[in-house]
mmCIF file with all atom_site columns, C-alpha atoms in Angstrom:
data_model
loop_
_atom_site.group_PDB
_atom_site.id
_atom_site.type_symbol
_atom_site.label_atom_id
_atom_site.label_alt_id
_atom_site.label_comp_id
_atom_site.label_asym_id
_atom_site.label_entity_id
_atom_site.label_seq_id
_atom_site.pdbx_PDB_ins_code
_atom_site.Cartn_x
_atom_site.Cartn_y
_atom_site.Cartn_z
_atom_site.occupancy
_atom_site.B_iso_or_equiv
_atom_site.pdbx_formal_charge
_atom_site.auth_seq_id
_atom_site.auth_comp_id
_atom_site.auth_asym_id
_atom_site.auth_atom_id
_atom_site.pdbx_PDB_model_num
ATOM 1  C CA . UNK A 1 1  ? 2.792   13.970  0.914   1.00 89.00 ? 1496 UNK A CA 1
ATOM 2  C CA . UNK A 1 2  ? 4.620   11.252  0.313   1.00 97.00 ? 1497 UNK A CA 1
ATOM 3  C CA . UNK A 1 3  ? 5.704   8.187   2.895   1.00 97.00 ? 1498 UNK A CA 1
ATOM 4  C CA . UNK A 1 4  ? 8.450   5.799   2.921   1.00 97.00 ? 1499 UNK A CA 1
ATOM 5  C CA . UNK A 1 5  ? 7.988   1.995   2.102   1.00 97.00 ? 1500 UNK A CA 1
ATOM 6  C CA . UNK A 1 6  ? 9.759   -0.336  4.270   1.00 96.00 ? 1501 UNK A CA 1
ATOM 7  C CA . UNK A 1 7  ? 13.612  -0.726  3.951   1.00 95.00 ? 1502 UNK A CA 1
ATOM 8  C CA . UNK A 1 8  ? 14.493  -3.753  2.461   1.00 95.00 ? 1503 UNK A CA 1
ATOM 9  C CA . UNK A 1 9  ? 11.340  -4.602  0.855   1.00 94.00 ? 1504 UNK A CA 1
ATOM 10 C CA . UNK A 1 10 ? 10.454  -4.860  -3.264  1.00 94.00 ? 1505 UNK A CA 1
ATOM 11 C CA . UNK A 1 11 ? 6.970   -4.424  -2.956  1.00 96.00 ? 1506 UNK A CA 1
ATOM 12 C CA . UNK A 1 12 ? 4.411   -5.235  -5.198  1.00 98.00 ? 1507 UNK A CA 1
ATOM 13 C CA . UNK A 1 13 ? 1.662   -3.073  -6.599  1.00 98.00 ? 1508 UNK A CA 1
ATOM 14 C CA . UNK A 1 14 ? -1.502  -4.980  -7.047  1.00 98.00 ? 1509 UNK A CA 1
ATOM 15 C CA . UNK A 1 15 ? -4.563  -3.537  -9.317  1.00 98.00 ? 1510 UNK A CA 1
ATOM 16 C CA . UNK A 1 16 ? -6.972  -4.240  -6.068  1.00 98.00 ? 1511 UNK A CA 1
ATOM 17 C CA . UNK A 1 17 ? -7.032  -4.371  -2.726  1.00 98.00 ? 1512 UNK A CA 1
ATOM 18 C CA . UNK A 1 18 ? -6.071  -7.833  -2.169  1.00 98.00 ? 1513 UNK A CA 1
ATOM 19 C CA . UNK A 1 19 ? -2.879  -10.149 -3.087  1.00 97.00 ? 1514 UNK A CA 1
ATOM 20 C CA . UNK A 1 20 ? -5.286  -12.130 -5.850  1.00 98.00 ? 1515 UNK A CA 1
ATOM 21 C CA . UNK A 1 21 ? -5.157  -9.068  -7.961  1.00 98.00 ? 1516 UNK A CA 1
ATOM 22 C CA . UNK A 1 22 ? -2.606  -8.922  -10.375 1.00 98.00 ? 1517 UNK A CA 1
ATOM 23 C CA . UNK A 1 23 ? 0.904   -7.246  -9.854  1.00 98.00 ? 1518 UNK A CA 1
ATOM 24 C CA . UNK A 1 24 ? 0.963   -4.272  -12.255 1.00 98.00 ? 1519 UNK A CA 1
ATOM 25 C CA . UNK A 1 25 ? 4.783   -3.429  -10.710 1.00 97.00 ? 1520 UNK A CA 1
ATOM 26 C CA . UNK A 1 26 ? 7.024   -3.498  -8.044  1.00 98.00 ? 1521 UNK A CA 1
ATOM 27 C CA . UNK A 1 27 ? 8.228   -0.631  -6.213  1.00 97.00 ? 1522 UNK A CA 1
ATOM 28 C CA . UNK A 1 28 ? 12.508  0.104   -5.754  1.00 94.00 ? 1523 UNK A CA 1
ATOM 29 C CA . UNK A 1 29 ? 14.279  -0.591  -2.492  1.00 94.00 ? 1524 UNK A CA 1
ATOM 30 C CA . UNK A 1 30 ? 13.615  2.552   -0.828  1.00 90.00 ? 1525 UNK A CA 1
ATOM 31 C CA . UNK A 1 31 ? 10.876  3.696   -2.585  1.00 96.00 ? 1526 UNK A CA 1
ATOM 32 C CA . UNK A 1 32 ? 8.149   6.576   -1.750  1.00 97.00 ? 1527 UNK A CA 1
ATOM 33 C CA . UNK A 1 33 ? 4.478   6.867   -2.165  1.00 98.00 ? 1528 UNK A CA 1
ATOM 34 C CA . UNK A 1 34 ? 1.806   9.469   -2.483  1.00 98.00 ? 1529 UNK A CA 1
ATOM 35 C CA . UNK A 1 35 ? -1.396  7.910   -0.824  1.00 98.00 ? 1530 UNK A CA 1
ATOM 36 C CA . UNK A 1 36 ? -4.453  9.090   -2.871  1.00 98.00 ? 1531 UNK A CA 1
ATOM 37 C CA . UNK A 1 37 ? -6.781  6.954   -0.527  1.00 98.00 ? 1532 UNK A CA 1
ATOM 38 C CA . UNK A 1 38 ? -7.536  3.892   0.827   1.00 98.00 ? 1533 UNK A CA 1
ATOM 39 C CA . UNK A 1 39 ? -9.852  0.921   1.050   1.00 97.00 ? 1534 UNK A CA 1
ATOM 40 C CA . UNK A 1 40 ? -10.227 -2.037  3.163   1.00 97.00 ? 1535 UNK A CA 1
ATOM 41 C CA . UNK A 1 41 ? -9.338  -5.246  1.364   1.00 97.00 ? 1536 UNK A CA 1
ATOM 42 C CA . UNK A 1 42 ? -7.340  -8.721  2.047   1.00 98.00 ? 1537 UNK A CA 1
ATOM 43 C CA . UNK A 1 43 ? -5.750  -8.854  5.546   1.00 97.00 ? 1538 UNK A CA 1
ATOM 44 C CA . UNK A 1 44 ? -1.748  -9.025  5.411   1.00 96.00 ? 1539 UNK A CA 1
ATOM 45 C CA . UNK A 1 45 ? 1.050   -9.628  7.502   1.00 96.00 ? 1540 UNK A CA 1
ATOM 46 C CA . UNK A 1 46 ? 3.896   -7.437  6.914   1.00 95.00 ? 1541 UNK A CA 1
ATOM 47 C CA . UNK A 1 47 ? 6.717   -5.418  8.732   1.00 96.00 ? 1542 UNK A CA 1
ATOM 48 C CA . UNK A 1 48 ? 4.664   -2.706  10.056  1.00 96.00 ? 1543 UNK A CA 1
ATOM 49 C CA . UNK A 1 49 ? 1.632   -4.719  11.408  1.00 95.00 ? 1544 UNK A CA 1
ATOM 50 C CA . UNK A 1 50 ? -1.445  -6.683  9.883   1.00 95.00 ? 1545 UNK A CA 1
ATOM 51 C CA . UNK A 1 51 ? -3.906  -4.804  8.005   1.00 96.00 ? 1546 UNK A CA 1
ATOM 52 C CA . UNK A 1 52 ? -6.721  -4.841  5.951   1.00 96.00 ? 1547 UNK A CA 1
ATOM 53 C CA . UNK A 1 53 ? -6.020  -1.630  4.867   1.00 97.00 ? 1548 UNK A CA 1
ATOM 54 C CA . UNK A 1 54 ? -4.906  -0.905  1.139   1.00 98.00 ? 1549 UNK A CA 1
ATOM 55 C CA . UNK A 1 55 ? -3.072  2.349   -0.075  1.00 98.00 ? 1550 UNK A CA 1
ATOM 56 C CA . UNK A 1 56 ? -4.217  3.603   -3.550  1.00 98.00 ? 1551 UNK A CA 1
ATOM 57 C CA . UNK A 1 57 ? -0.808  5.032   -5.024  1.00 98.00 ? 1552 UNK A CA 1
ATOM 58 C CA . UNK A 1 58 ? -2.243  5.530   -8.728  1.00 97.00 ? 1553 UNK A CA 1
ATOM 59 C CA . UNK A 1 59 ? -4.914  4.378   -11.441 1.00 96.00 ? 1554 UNK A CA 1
ATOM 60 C CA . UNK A 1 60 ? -5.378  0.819   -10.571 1.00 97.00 ? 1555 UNK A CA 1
ATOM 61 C CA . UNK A 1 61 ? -2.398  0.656   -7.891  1.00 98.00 ? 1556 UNK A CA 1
ATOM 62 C CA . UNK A 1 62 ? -2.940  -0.586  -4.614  1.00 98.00 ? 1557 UNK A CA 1
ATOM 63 C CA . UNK A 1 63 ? -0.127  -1.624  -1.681  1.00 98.00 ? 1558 UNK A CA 1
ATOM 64 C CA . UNK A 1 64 ? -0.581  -2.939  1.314   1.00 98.00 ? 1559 UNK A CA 1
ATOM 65 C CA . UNK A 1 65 ? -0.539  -0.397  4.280   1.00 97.00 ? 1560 UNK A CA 1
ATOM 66 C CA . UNK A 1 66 ? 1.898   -3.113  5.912   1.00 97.00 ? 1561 UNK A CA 1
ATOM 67 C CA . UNK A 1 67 ? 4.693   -1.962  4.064   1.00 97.00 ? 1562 UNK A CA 1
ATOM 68 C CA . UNK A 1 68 ? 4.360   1.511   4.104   1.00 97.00 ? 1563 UNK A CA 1
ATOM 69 C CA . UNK A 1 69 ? 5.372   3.663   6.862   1.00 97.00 ? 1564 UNK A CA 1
ATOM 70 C CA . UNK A 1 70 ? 2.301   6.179   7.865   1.00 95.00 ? 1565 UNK A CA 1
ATOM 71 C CA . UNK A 1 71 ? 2.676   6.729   11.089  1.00 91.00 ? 1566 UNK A CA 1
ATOM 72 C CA . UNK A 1 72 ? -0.511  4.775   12.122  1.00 88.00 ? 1567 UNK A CA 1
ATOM 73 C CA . UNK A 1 73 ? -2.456  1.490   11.977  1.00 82.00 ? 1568 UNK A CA 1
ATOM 74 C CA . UNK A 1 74 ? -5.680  3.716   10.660  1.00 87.00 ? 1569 UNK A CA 1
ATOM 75 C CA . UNK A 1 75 ? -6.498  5.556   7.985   1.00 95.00 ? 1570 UNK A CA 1
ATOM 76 C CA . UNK A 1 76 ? -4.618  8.630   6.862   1.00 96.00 ? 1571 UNK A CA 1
ATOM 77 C CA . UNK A 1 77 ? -6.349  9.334   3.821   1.00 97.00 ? 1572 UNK A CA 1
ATOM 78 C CA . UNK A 1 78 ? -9.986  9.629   2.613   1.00 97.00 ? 1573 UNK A CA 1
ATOM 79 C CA . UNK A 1 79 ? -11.452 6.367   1.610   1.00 97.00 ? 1574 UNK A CA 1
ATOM 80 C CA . UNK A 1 80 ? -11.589 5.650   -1.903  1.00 97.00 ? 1575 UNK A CA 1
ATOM 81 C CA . UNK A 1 81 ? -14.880 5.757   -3.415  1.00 87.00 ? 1576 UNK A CA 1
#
């Protein structure tokens, strides 16, 4: 399954949970995501909510559940180990 990220936004991919991890890319305007699993991590602000919650969309790539649209302010996917 994949799930939107928020229009308007070029959001950055982090290698941890947390905006002190280093950006490993930055997702299109419009972009989609698979969401392997996620882990709690840095709270942030962003157009769907504050979260601690972190998406895992790949080896080593983490977004913020703020900016991706999921439906919920929990979990939707196991949590990564």
């Amino acid at each position: 399954m994949y799930y939107r990220v928020a229009p308007g936004y070029n959001v950055n991919v982090r290698s941890g949970p947390g905006t002190q991890y280093r950006v490993v890319r930055v997702l299109p305007l419009s972009a989609q995501v698979p969401i392997f699993c996620q882990k709690p991590g840095e709270t942030v602000a962003g157009p769907y909510g504050t979260s601690r919650v972190w998406d895992n969309i790949g080896v080593g790539e983490y977004v913020s559940d703020t900016y991706v649209k999921t439906g919920s302010d929990g979990y939707v996917a196991p949590r990564c180990a």
